[in-house]
């Protein structure tokens, strides 16, 4: 049994009176393809933000590569996030006036020097079919292209964990398939991928499907 | 380099905001530069005006308000043997001068000038509190002996009427005194001077002092105006930065999700403000150099950049505190 890359134990998170997550236990191993499935508001994004160190749990422990994240200072969490975690968003969150390449390279800005594992944005852009458009501003790209830029940014310098929040939520069927196959390639490199979605077409991609019931994670089967 | 490149790309992506900030910076520096220039010129002209004090200068009657600094400058330049009066209100006036026999012709009594030894502590006393006091007598006050120069009827007291200038060690120059006299007495002195055909000189002096006072007023008005405009510009700059933060909230959240620390966000905004204000001001320095001396140009640059950084600090701190998760969800 490999050491889990991420381990959540009895994690709780609430916002005011609303309890979103309660008693979450989750282990993520290299090569895992986890799909968090459920309707809007069930806690998928909250769990992704906890996994991405963008938020802290109210209770429970969170270990990332055997490091207790709860004991880390905010700057240390930021450094860990920059070096180890790639994130893809439904709304892309790209800088519209910046070029494709500048958006991808933005990740380098906050990477600690020791973590810059031979960044090759151009080869990544070639793999994703964006090389020809590398100098174009984001605003002229289609939705599918924008999401591919987002994936390229997340994959630069090979993160240890890839998190995606509704990555195909704004895409048509063809672009969704293309993004899914891209994620297949990432997962094949033993990078664990966690996708939050309410799209059942992701079930084929998953090795584990997790649903939410009253803030708790439950194993689901396609 | 990577940070500078990021900022430059950001500026290129937001040309309107960048130009607006450059324009505001230029406006702030122009305002500060102009203010400094006027202050510098005013100070120099006042100095020039007062340095041209005629050797045979006579009595001056100043009417309030007179800048304290100007008053002291006039006092310092007052020629030997002359005095000046500062009219407080219709009843009283301060008289300052170097001739006791003139300065101490108060309402009560006068003092023969040959009675005073040079360097002897002197005082005026109130006839109300010291009814027995007579000019020429010695008065003990707080362990020190004062020669009574005059007895007044306007509530004068020893503590109020100690001469303004003293020698080192608390010794008082008897020939340089500050006294309080009825305004009518001062006016009477002036009338005497007029009768003595010194009216022209008096007018000349009055005009000179008036002009100098005018410069002081310009200085004060300018300071007030600069403060008001500076505050308005500060509010404008603050609003500018606040709206920038609002518009770029998701950008900052994205940067946080990519690993930016709160301090990175704060520093980015401050660095953008620093470069965004320094560049246009540096470009404008050529124009400033035509009008200002290099020291003032440097001062203008420092004040402008400091002012803009001050305005950007609060929004920068607010941006650094944006919770990334919530901001990303909000989108």
Short mmCIF file of C-alpha atoms in Angstrom, two decimals:
data_model
loop_
_atom_site.label_atom_id
_atom_site.label_comp_id
_atom_site.label_asym_id
_atom_site.label_seq_id
_atom_site.Cartn_x
_atom_site.Cartn_y
_atom_site.Cartn_z
CA UNK A 1 0.00 0.00 0.00
CA UNK A 2 1.50 3.35 -1.01
CA UNK A 3 1.63 6.33 1.32
CA UNK A 4 -1.36 8.55 0.64
CA UNK A 5 -0.49 11.83 -0.96
CA UNK A 6 -3.38 13.49 0.81
CA UNK A 7 -5.12 12.39 3.96
CA UNK A 8 -8.17 14.04 5.51
CA UNK A 9 -9.40 12.79 8.86
CA UNK A 10 -12.67 13.84 10.46
CA UNK A 11 -12.69 17.13 8.66
CA UNK A 12 -15.52 19.56 9.38
CA UNK A 13 -16.26 22.83 7.64
CA UNK A 14 -19.21 25.09 8.19
CA UNK A 15 -20.07 28.63 7.17
CA UNK A 16 -22.04 30.34 9.92
CA UNK A 17 -24.91 28.03 10.84
CA UNK A 18 -24.60 25.98 7.68
CA UNK A 19 -22.56 22.82 8.03
CA UNK A 20 -21.18 21.96 4.60
CA UNK A 21 -18.80 19.14 5.41
CA UNK A 22 -18.80 16.89 8.43
CA UNK A 23 -16.62 13.95 9.41
CA UNK A 24 -14.82 13.75 6.08
CA UNK A 25 -12.26 10.94 5.84
CA UNK A 26 -10.42 10.74 2.55
CA UNK A 27 -7.16 9.34 1.30
CA UNK A 28 -5.79 10.19 -2.13
CA UNK A 29 -3.04 8.02 -3.58
CA UNK A 30 -0.84 8.56 -6.63
CA UNK A 31 -2.73 7.62 -9.78
CA UNK A 32 -6.15 8.03 -8.13
CA UNK A 33 -8.90 9.48 -10.32
CA UNK A 34 -11.53 10.70 -7.93
CA UNK A 35 -14.78 12.21 -9.06
CA UNK A 36 -16.69 14.22 -6.46
CA UNK A 37 -20.24 13.99 -7.69
CA UNK A 38 -23.27 15.84 -6.52
CA UNK A 39 -25.60 18.75 -7.12
CA UNK A 40 -24.62 22.40 -6.65
CA UNK A 41 -24.19 23.38 -3.03
CA UNK A 42 -23.46 19.87 -1.76
CA UNK A 43 -19.90 20.77 -0.71
CA UNK A 44 -17.80 19.73 -3.73
CA UNK A 45 -16.09 23.09 -4.17
CA UNK A 46 -15.58 23.50 -0.42
CA UNK A 47 -13.83 20.13 -0.29
CA UNK A 48 -11.71 21.05 -3.33
CA UNK A 49 -10.70 24.33 -1.67
CA UNK A 50 -9.70 22.42 1.46
CA UNK A 51 -7.68 19.98 -0.63
CA UNK A 52 -6.13 22.91 -2.51
CA UNK A 53 -5.15 24.64 0.77
CA UNK A 54 -7.30 27.63 -0.16
CA UNK A 55 -9.33 27.11 2.99
CA UNK A 56 -8.80 25.59 6.43
CA UNK A 57 -11.09 23.05 8.09
CA UNK A 58 -12.84 24.00 11.32
CA UNK A 59 -11.90 20.62 12.81
CA UNK A 60 -10.01 17.53 11.77
CA UNK A 61 -6.58 16.93 10.29
CA UNK A 62 -5.24 17.44 6.80
CA UNK A 63 -1.96 15.89 5.75
CA UNK A 64 -0.32 16.53 2.41
CA UNK A 65 2.62 14.25 1.63
CA UNK A 66 2.87 13.44 5.33
CA UNK A 67 2.99 17.11 6.24
CA UNK A 68 0.38 18.33 8.69
CA UNK A 69 -1.15 21.29 6.85
CA UNK A 70 -3.01 22.46 9.95
CA UNK A 71 0.29 23.37 11.60
CA UNK A 72 1.62 25.30 8.64
CA UNK A 73 1.68 29.06 8.51
CA UNK A 74 -0.18 30.79 5.68
CA UNK A 75 3.02 31.56 3.71
CA UNK A 76 4.12 27.92 4.06
CA UNK A 77 0.72 26.72 2.81
CA UNK A 78 1.03 29.12 -0.12
CA UNK A 79 4.47 27.75 -0.99
CA UNK A 80 3.17 24.19 -0.78
CA UNK A 81 0.20 25.07 -2.96
CA UNK A 82 2.41 26.76 -5.54
CA UNK A 83 4.81 23.84 -5.73
CA UNK A 84 2.50 20.86 -5.47
CA UNK A 85 -1.08 21.65 -6.42
CA UNK A 86 -2.57 22.48 -9.80
CA UNK A 87 -6.10 23.80 -10.02
CA UNK A 88 -8.56 24.02 -12.92
CA UNK A 89 -11.75 26.06 -12.60
CA UNK A 90 -15.10 26.03 -14.36
CA UNK A 91 -14.85 29.78 -14.92
CA UNK A 92 -11.27 29.37 -16.17
CA UNK A 93 -9.96 32.29 -14.08
CA UNK A 94 -7.55 33.42 -16.75
CA UNK A 95 -6.30 36.99 -17.12
CA UNK A 96 -8.12 38.15 -20.26
CA UNK A 97 -5.63 40.81 -21.38
CA UNK A 98 -2.65 38.49 -20.99
CA UNK A 99 -1.49 36.16 -23.74
CA UNK A 100 -1.89 32.39 -23.59
CA UNK A 101 1.77 31.96 -22.71
CA UNK A 102 1.74 34.69 -20.06
CA UNK A 103 -1.26 33.06 -18.40
CA UNK A 104 0.51 29.71 -18.30
CA UNK A 105 3.73 31.31 -17.06
CA UNK A 106 1.87 33.09 -14.26
CA UNK A 107 2.28 29.88 -12.28
CA UNK A 108 6.06 30.35 -12.33
CA UNK A 109 5.75 33.69 -10.57
CA UNK A 110 4.89 32.07 -7.27
CA UNK A 111 6.82 28.83 -7.57
CA UNK A 112 9.76 28.54 -5.25
CA UNK A 113 12.95 28.28 -7.34
CA UNK A 114 13.66 24.77 -6.08
CA UNK A 115 10.29 23.64 -7.38
CA UNK A 116 10.79 24.90 -10.93
CA UNK A 117 11.28 21.47 -12.40
CA UNK A 118 12.44 22.46 -15.89
CA UNK A 119 9.33 24.36 -16.82
CA UNK A 120 8.67 23.97 -20.51
CA UNK A 121 5.57 25.96 -21.22
CA UNK A 122 6.07 25.74 -24.97
CA UNK A 123 6.22 21.94 -25.08
CA UNK A 124 3.16 21.82 -22.84
CA UNK A 125 1.36 24.24 -25.15
CA UNK A 126 2.33 22.06 -28.12
CA UNK A 127 0.93 18.97 -26.39
CA UNK A 128 -2.31 20.80 -25.77
CA UNK A 129 -2.52 22.22 -29.28
CA UNK A 130 -2.13 25.82 -28.13
CA UNK A 131 1.38 26.55 -29.36
CA UNK A 132 0.22 28.41 -32.48
CA UNK A 133 -1.97 30.66 -30.34
CA UNK A 134 0.56 31.27 -27.60
CA UNK A 135 0.86 35.00 -28.28
CA UNK A 136 -2.85 35.63 -28.58
CA UNK A 137 -4.79 37.22 -25.72
CA UNK A 138 -7.14 34.97 -23.81
CA UNK A 139 -10.22 36.95 -24.80
CA UNK A 140 -10.05 35.73 -28.41
CA UNK A 141 -10.01 32.03 -27.47
CA UNK A 142 -12.99 29.68 -27.44
CA UNK A 143 -14.24 28.10 -24.20
CA UNK A 144 -12.47 24.80 -24.95
CA UNK A 145 -9.20 26.57 -25.68
CA UNK A 146 -9.48 28.61 -22.50
CA UNK A 147 -9.94 25.45 -20.46
CA UNK A 148 -6.92 23.89 -22.13
CA UNK A 149 -4.88 26.97 -21.16
CA UNK A 150 -6.16 26.52 -17.62
CA UNK A 151 -5.06 22.87 -17.68
CA UNK A 152 -1.65 23.85 -19.10
CA UNK A 153 -1.18 26.38 -16.29
CA UNK A 154 -2.15 23.76 -13.70
CA UNK A 155 0.23 21.18 -15.15
CA UNK A 156 3.28 23.40 -15.50
CA UNK A 157 6.11 22.00 -13.35
CA UNK A 158 4.20 18.76 -12.74
CA UNK A 159 2.13 19.20 -9.61
CA UNK A 160 1.63 16.37 -7.15
CA UNK A 161 -2.12 16.82 -7.16
CA UNK A 162 -4.51 18.12 -9.81
CA UNK A 163 -7.85 19.53 -8.67
CA UNK A 164 -10.58 20.48 -11.10
CA UNK A 165 -13.84 22.22 -10.28
CA UNK A 166 -16.47 21.52 -12.98
CA UNK A 167 -13.79 21.58 -15.68
CA UNK A 168 -16.29 20.87 -18.45
CA UNK A 169 -19.18 22.83 -16.99
CA UNK A 170 -18.92 25.55 -19.62
CA UNK A 171 -17.93 23.38 -22.56
CA UNK A 172 -19.78 21.62 -25.35
CA UNK A 173 -19.64 17.83 -25.74
CA UNK A 174 -16.65 17.77 -28.11
CA UNK A 175 -14.53 20.06 -25.93
CA UNK A 176 -15.58 18.13 -22.82
CA UNK A 177 -14.32 14.90 -24.37
CA UNK A 178 -11.06 16.58 -25.28
CA UNK A 179 -10.54 17.83 -21.70
CA UNK A 180 -11.40 14.39 -20.29
CA UNK A 181 -8.84 12.71 -22.51
CA UNK A 182 -6.32 15.31 -21.37
CA UNK A 183 -7.05 14.38 -17.76
CA UNK A 184 -6.60 10.71 -18.69
CA UNK A 185 -3.07 11.56 -19.87
CA UNK A 186 -2.34 13.41 -16.62
CA UNK A 187 -3.61 10.55 -14.49
CA UNK A 188 -1.47 8.14 -16.53
CA UNK A 189 1.59 9.97 -15.11
CA UNK A 190 0.49 8.87 -11.62
CA UNK A 191 -0.63 12.39 -10.74
CA UNK A 192 -3.78 12.02 -8.66
CA UNK A 193 -6.72 13.90 -10.12
CA UNK A 194 -9.78 15.05 -8.21
CA UNK A 195 -12.67 16.34 -10.30
CA UNK A 196 -15.76 17.96 -8.80
CA UNK A 197 -18.68 17.70 -11.20
CA UNK A 198 -22.35 16.94 -11.62
CA UNK A 199 -21.75 15.55 -15.09
CA UNK A 200 -22.17 11.76 -15.17
CA UNK A 201 -19.93 11.52 -18.25
CA UNK A 202 -16.96 11.76 -15.86
CA UNK A 203 -17.85 8.37 -14.35
CA UNK A 204 -15.88 6.57 -17.06
CA UNK A 205 -12.79 8.50 -16.05
CA UNK A 206 -13.06 7.76 -12.33
CA UNK A 207 -11.45 5.04 -10.28
CA UNK A 208 -13.52 6.28 -7.32
CA UNK A 209 -16.78 8.18 -7.33
CA UNK A 210 -17.68 9.99 -4.14
CA UNK A 211 -21.04 11.55 -3.45
CA UNK A 212 -22.26 13.73 -0.59
CA UNK A 213 -24.97 12.97 1.91
CA UNK A 214 -25.65 15.54 4.58
CA UNK A 215 -22.06 16.75 4.40
CA UNK A 216 -20.52 13.28 4.52
CA UNK A 217 -18.70 11.53 1.72
CA UNK A 218 -20.27 8.31 0.47
CA UNK A 219 -18.83 5.89 -2.06
CA UNK A 220 -20.92 5.69 -5.21
CA UNK A 221 -20.94 3.26 -8.05
CA UNK A 222 -21.71 4.19 -11.62
CA UNK B 1 12.67 40.25 -13.37
CA UNK B 2 9.71 37.89 -13.41
CA UNK B 3 7.83 40.32 -11.13
CA UNK B 4 8.61 43.34 -13.31
CA UNK B 5 7.57 41.41 -16.38
CA UNK B 6 4.32 40.44 -14.68
CA UNK B 7 3.63 44.09 -13.82
CA UNK B 8 4.45 45.29 -17.32
CA UNK B 9 2.14 42.68 -18.84
CA UNK B 10 -0.55 43.78 -16.40
CA UNK B 11 -0.15 47.40 -17.46
CA UNK B 12 -0.36 46.44 -21.12
CA UNK B 13 -3.51 44.46 -20.38
CA UNK B 14 -5.11 47.43 -18.57
CA UNK B 15 -4.02 50.46 -20.60
CA UNK B 16 -6.82 52.78 -19.46
CA UNK B 17 -6.20 52.21 -15.76
CA UNK B 18 -2.45 52.52 -16.28
CA UNK B 19 -2.84 55.82 -18.10
CA UNK B 20 -5.23 57.09 -15.43
CA UNK B 21 -2.71 56.29 -12.71
CA UNK B 22 0.08 57.92 -14.70
CA UNK B 23 -2.07 61.02 -15.18
CA UNK B 24 -2.95 61.17 -11.51
CA UNK B 25 0.71 60.77 -10.53
CA UNK B 26 1.68 63.53 -12.89
CA UNK B 27 -1.07 65.75 -11.49
CA UNK B 28 0.06 65.09 -7.93
CA UNK B 29 3.69 65.80 -8.76
CA UNK B 30 2.74 68.95 -10.69
CA UNK B 31 0.72 70.14 -7.71
CA UNK B 32 3.50 69.43 -5.25
CA UNK B 33 6.13 70.89 -7.59
CA UNK B 34 4.10 74.05 -8.12
CA UNK B 35 3.46 74.41 -4.40
CA UNK B 36 7.13 74.00 -3.58
CA UNK B 37 8.09 76.44 -6.32
CA UNK B 38 5.72 79.13 -5.03
CA UNK B 39 6.82 78.59 -1.44
CA UNK B 40 10.45 78.81 -2.45
CA UNK B 41 9.90 81.95 -4.50
CA UNK B 42 7.77 83.56 -1.79
CA UNK B 43 10.42 82.90 0.82
CA UNK B 44 13.14 84.32 -1.40
CA UNK B 45 11.15 87.44 -2.29
CA UNK B 46 10.18 88.07 1.32
CA UNK B 47 13.80 87.76 2.27
CA UNK B 48 14.84 90.11 -0.51
CA UNK B 49 12.21 92.64 0.50
CA UNK B 50 13.15 92.65 4.13
CA UNK B 51 16.88 92.64 3.50
CA UNK B 52 16.42 95.96 1.72
CA UNK B 53 15.45 97.61 5.02
CA UNK B 54 16.57 101.22 4.93
CA UNK B 55 19.30 102.18 7.37
CA UNK B 56 17.31 105.09 8.74
CA UNK B 57 14.17 103.04 9.20
CA UNK B 58 11.78 104.39 11.71
CA UNK B 59 8.62 103.43 13.52
CA UNK B 60 6.30 100.81 12.06
CA UNK B 61 2.72 100.29 12.97
CA UNK B 62 1.61 96.75 12.22
CA UNK B 63 -1.98 95.76 12.30
CA UNK B 64 -3.10 92.18 12.92
CA UNK B 65 -2.87 89.62 11.65
CA UNK B 66 0.87 89.61 11.32
CA UNK B 67 2.67 86.37 10.79
CA UNK B 68 4.74 85.62 13.93
CA UNK B 69 7.67 84.64 11.77
CA UNK B 70 7.49 87.94 9.91
CA UNK B 71 7.18 89.81 13.19
CA UNK B 72 10.35 88.21 14.51
CA UNK B 73 12.13 88.83 11.21
CA UNK B 74 11.19 92.49 11.40
CA UNK B 75 12.31 92.63 14.97
CA UNK B 76 15.68 91.14 14.14
CA UNK B 77 16.17 93.69 11.39
CA UNK B 78 14.98 96.63 13.41
CA UNK B 79 17.73 99.26 13.22
CA UNK B 80 19.37 100.55 16.36
CA UNK B 81 17.40 103.29 18.02
CA UNK B 82 14.03 102.49 16.46
CA UNK B 83 10.95 100.77 17.64
CA UNK B 84 7.82 99.26 16.21
CA UNK B 85 4.32 98.72 17.46
CA UNK B 86 1.93 95.89 16.96
CA UNK B 87 -1.61 97.01 17.48
CA UNK B 88 -3.51 94.31 19.33
CA UNK B 89 -6.94 95.94 19.43
CA UNK B 90 -8.42 99.37 19.85
CA UNK B 91 -7.11 99.67 23.41
CA UNK B 92 -3.72 98.02 23.50
CA UNK B 93 -0.59 97.66 21.43
CA UNK B 94 2.69 95.88 21.86
CA UNK B 95 5.63 98.15 21.44
CA UNK B 96 9.05 96.80 20.80
CA UNK B 97 12.11 98.86 20.43
CA UNK B 98 15.56 99.75 21.58
CA UNK B 99 15.06 103.10 23.20
CA UNK B 100 13.73 102.88 26.71
CA UNK B 101 13.06 106.59 26.91
CA UNK B 102 10.66 106.19 24.03
CA UNK B 103 9.34 102.74 24.68
CA UNK B 104 8.53 103.44 28.29
CA UNK B 105 6.51 106.53 28.01
CA UNK B 106 3.58 104.55 29.32
CA UNK B 107 0.43 105.89 30.76
CA UNK B 108 1.81 106.01 34.27
CA UNK B 109 5.22 107.48 34.35
CA UNK B 110 8.48 107.88 32.50
CA UNK B 111 12.03 106.98 33.34
CA UNK B 112 15.15 109.00 32.78
CA UNK B 113 17.29 106.92 30.37
CA UNK B 114 20.57 107.71 32.07
CA UNK B 115 19.40 105.82 35.17
CA UNK B 116 19.78 102.42 33.52
CA UNK B 117 23.05 100.59 33.55
CA UNK B 118 23.74 98.53 30.44
CA UNK B 119 23.00 94.84 31.09
CA UNK B 120 20.87 95.53 34.17
CA UNK B 121 17.64 93.47 34.54
CA UNK B 122 14.67 95.75 34.08
CA UNK B 123 10.91 95.45 34.36
CA UNK B 124 7.68 97.27 34.00
CA UNK B 125 5.24 96.95 36.83
CA UNK B 126 1.55 97.27 37.20
CA UNK B 127 0.32 100.17 39.22
CA UNK B 128 -2.64 98.04 40.32
CA UNK B 129 -0.57 95.31 41.89
CA UNK B 130 2.33 97.58 42.88
CA UNK B 131 0.78 100.93 43.85
CA UNK B 132 3.92 102.00 45.69
CA UNK B 133 6.32 101.24 42.83
CA UNK B 134 8.27 104.12 41.36
CA UNK B 135 10.51 104.20 38.29
CA UNK B 136 14.15 103.71 39.12
CA UNK B 137 13.51 101.64 42.23
CA UNK B 138 14.66 98.02 42.58
CA UNK B 139 11.99 95.31 42.64
CA UNK B 140 12.65 91.77 43.87
CA UNK B 141 10.86 89.18 41.78
CA UNK B 142 11.50 85.42 42.03
CA UNK B 143 14.83 85.98 43.66
CA UNK B 144 16.03 88.46 41.07
CA UNK B 145 16.37 92.20 41.32
CA UNK B 146 14.82 94.29 38.55
CA UNK B 147 15.14 98.01 38.04
CA UNK B 148 11.65 99.40 37.60
CA UNK B 149 11.54 101.14 34.25
CA UNK B 150 7.95 102.22 34.32
CA UNK B 151 4.64 101.85 36.08
CA UNK B 152 1.64 101.14 33.90
CA UNK B 153 -2.09 101.24 34.48
CA UNK B 154 -3.17 98.45 32.16
CA UNK B 155 -2.80 95.56 34.51
CA UNK B 156 0.88 95.25 33.79
CA UNK B 157 2.74 92.81 35.94
CA UNK B 158 6.35 91.90 36.29
CA UNK B 159 5.83 88.42 34.86
CA UNK B 160 4.08 89.74 31.78
CA UNK B 161 6.39 92.58 31.20
CA UNK B 162 9.80 90.97 31.32
CA UNK B 163 11.67 92.27 28.31
CA UNK B 164 11.61 89.90 25.35
CA UNK B 165 15.29 89.64 24.73
CA UNK B 166 17.75 88.63 27.32
CA UNK B 167 21.43 88.02 27.30
CA UNK B 168 22.88 84.59 28.08
CA UNK B 169 22.35 83.78 31.74
CA UNK B 170 19.03 85.57 31.92
CA UNK B 171 20.46 89.06 31.84
CA UNK B 172 18.22 91.53 30.16
CA UNK B 173 19.26 94.20 27.78
CA UNK B 174 17.72 97.36 29.13
CA UNK B 175 17.72 98.93 25.72
CA UNK B 176 15.55 96.28 24.14
CA UNK B 177 12.16 95.82 25.65
CA UNK B 178 8.74 94.53 25.04
CA UNK B 179 6.07 96.53 26.72
CA UNK B 180 2.37 96.95 26.55
CA UNK B 181 1.05 100.40 26.05
CA UNK B 182 -2.33 101.90 25.31
CA UNK B 183 -2.88 101.95 21.58
CA UNK B 184 -3.60 105.61 21.83
CA UNK B 185 -0.07 106.15 23.07
CA UNK B 186 1.33 104.36 20.06
CA UNK B 187 -0.85 106.34 17.74
CA UNK B 188 0.26 109.45 19.48
CA UNK B 189 3.86 108.51 18.81
CA UNK B 190 3.03 108.03 15.20
CA UNK B 191 1.32 111.37 15.06
CA UNK B 192 4.47 112.85 16.54
CA UNK B 193 6.48 111.21 13.82
CA UNK B 194 4.11 112.52 11.17
CA UNK B 195 4.50 116.00 12.54
CA UNK B 196 8.23 115.43 12.43
CA UNK B 197 7.93 115.03 8.65
CA UNK B 198 8.67 111.30 8.70
CA UNK B 199 5.38 110.31 7.18
CA UNK B 200 6.89 109.30 3.83
CA UNK B 201 9.31 106.96 5.43
CA UNK B 202 6.58 105.49 7.57
CA UNK B 203 4.39 104.85 4.53
CA UNK B 204 7.28 103.31 2.71
CA UNK B 205 7.94 100.95 5.59
CA UNK B 206 4.30 100.14 5.99
CA UNK B 207 4.03 99.24 2.30
CA UNK B 208 7.12 97.08 2.53
CA UNK B 209 5.80 95.26 5.54
CA UNK B 210 2.40 95.02 3.91
CA UNK B 211 3.98 93.38 0.89
CA UNK B 212 5.94 90.99 3.05
CA UNK B 213 2.80 90.18 5.01
CA UNK B 214 1.07 89.61 1.66
CA UNK B 215 3.65 86.98 0.80
CA UNK B 216 3.06 85.36 4.14
CA UNK B 217 -0.65 85.32 3.41
CA UNK B 218 0.04 83.72 0.01
CA UNK B 219 2.14 81.13 1.78
CA UNK B 220 -0.63 80.36 4.24
CA UNK B 221 -3.30 80.27 1.53
CA UNK B 222 -1.15 78.05 -0.61
CA UNK B 223 -0.53 75.68 2.26
CA UNK B 224 -4.28 75.51 2.92
CA UNK B 225 -5.04 75.04 -0.77
CA UNK B 226 -2.41 72.35 -1.14
CA UNK B 227 -3.80 70.56 1.88
CA UNK B 228 -7.36 70.65 0.50
CA UNK B 229 -6.36 69.62 -3.04
CA UNK B 230 -3.97 67.04 -1.64
CA UNK B 231 -6.80 65.53 0.40
CA UNK B 232 -9.08 65.50 -2.64
CA UNK B 233 -6.40 63.80 -4.72
CA UNK B 234 -5.80 61.34 -1.89
CA UNK B 235 -9.52 60.49 -1.84
CA UNK B 236 -9.46 60.17 -5.64
CA UNK B 237 -6.41 57.93 -5.55
CA UNK B 238 -7.90 55.83 -2.77
CA UNK B 239 -11.12 55.40 -4.79
CA UNK B 240 -9.04 54.55 -7.84
CA UNK B 241 -7.17 51.85 -5.98
CA UNK B 242 -10.33 50.57 -4.27
CA UNK B 243 -12.07 50.18 -7.63
CA UNK B 244 -8.93 48.49 -9.00
CA UNK B 245 -9.05 46.02 -6.13
CA UNK B 246 -12.76 45.35 -6.71
CA UNK B 247 -12.21 44.83 -10.44
CA UNK B 248 -9.19 42.62 -9.90
CA UNK B 249 -10.60 40.64 -6.97
CA UNK B 250 -10.79 37.43 -8.99
CA UNK B 251 -7.27 38.04 -10.34
CA UNK B 252 -5.90 38.28 -6.82
CA UNK B 253 -7.87 35.18 -5.80
CA UNK B 254 -6.43 33.37 -8.81
CA UNK B 255 -2.92 34.46 -7.87
CA UNK B 256 -3.55 33.17 -4.36
CA UNK B 257 -4.71 29.84 -5.82
CA UNK B 258 -1.43 29.71 -7.77
CA UNK B 259 0.50 30.10 -4.54
CA UNK B 260 0.79 33.85 -3.96
CA UNK B 261 1.18 34.74 -0.31
CA UNK B 262 -0.87 37.66 1.09
CA UNK B 263 2.38 39.63 1.22
CA UNK B 264 2.94 38.95 -2.50
CA UNK B 265 -0.43 40.53 -3.32
CA UNK B 266 0.25 43.52 -1.07
CA UNK B 267 3.73 44.00 -2.49
CA UNK B 268 2.50 43.68 -6.06
CA UNK B 269 0.00 46.53 -5.58
CA UNK B 270 2.57 48.70 -3.82
CA UNK B 271 5.20 47.97 -6.47
CA UNK B 272 2.70 48.77 -9.22
CA UNK B 273 1.92 52.05 -7.42
CA UNK B 274 5.61 52.82 -6.95
CA UNK B 275 6.55 52.17 -10.57
CA UNK B 276 3.32 53.63 -11.90
CA UNK B 277 3.93 56.91 -10.10
CA UNK B 278 7.70 57.13 -10.43
CA UNK B 279 7.83 56.56 -14.19
CA UNK B 280 5.55 59.44 -15.24
CA UNK B 281 7.10 61.77 -12.65
CA UNK B 282 10.60 60.91 -13.90
CA UNK B 283 9.43 61.61 -17.44
CA UNK B 284 8.04 64.93 -16.32
CA UNK B 285 11.23 65.90 -14.51
CA UNK B 286 12.59 67.61 -17.60
CA UNK B 287 9.75 70.10 -17.43
CA UNK B 288 10.13 70.53 -13.68
CA UNK B 289 13.85 71.15 -14.02
CA UNK B 290 13.12 74.24 -16.09
CA UNK B 291 11.32 75.84 -13.17
CA UNK B 292 12.64 74.22 -10.04
CA UNK B 293 16.07 73.70 -8.63
CA UNK B 294 17.29 70.08 -8.52
CA UNK B 295 16.74 69.80 -4.79
CA UNK B 296 13.10 70.75 -5.17
CA UNK B 297 12.72 68.28 -8.05
CA UNK B 298 14.06 65.51 -5.85
CA UNK B 299 11.77 66.63 -3.04
CA UNK B 300 8.82 66.65 -5.46
CA UNK B 301 9.63 63.12 -6.61
CA UNK B 302 9.94 61.82 -3.05
CA UNK B 303 6.77 63.55 -1.86
CA UNK B 304 4.76 62.36 -4.87
CA UNK B 305 5.87 58.77 -4.63
CA UNK B 306 5.44 58.78 -0.86
CA UNK B 307 1.97 60.28 -1.16
CA UNK B 308 0.86 57.73 -3.75
CA UNK B 309 2.28 54.83 -1.77
CA UNK B 310 0.42 56.09 1.26
CA UNK B 311 -2.83 56.15 -0.73
CA UNK B 312 -2.20 52.64 -2.09
CA UNK B 313 -1.32 51.06 1.25
CA UNK B 314 -4.84 50.57 2.63
CA UNK B 315 -6.27 49.06 -0.60
CA UNK B 316 -3.16 46.87 -0.87
CA UNK B 317 -3.71 45.54 2.65
CA UNK B 318 -7.39 44.94 1.86
CA UNK B 319 -6.48 43.04 -1.31
CA UNK B 320 -4.02 40.89 0.62
CA UNK B 321 -6.82 39.88 2.99
CA UNK B 322 -9.25 38.72 0.27
CA UNK B 323 -10.07 35.06 1.07
CA UNK B 324 -9.18 33.28 -2.19
CA UNK B 325 -11.74 30.49 -1.83
CA UNK B 326 -14.65 32.88 -1.40
CA UNK B 327 -13.48 35.16 -4.19
CA UNK B 328 -13.16 32.24 -6.60
CA UNK B 329 -16.59 30.92 -5.61
CA UNK B 330 -18.04 34.41 -6.01
CA UNK B 331 -17.10 34.35 -9.66
#
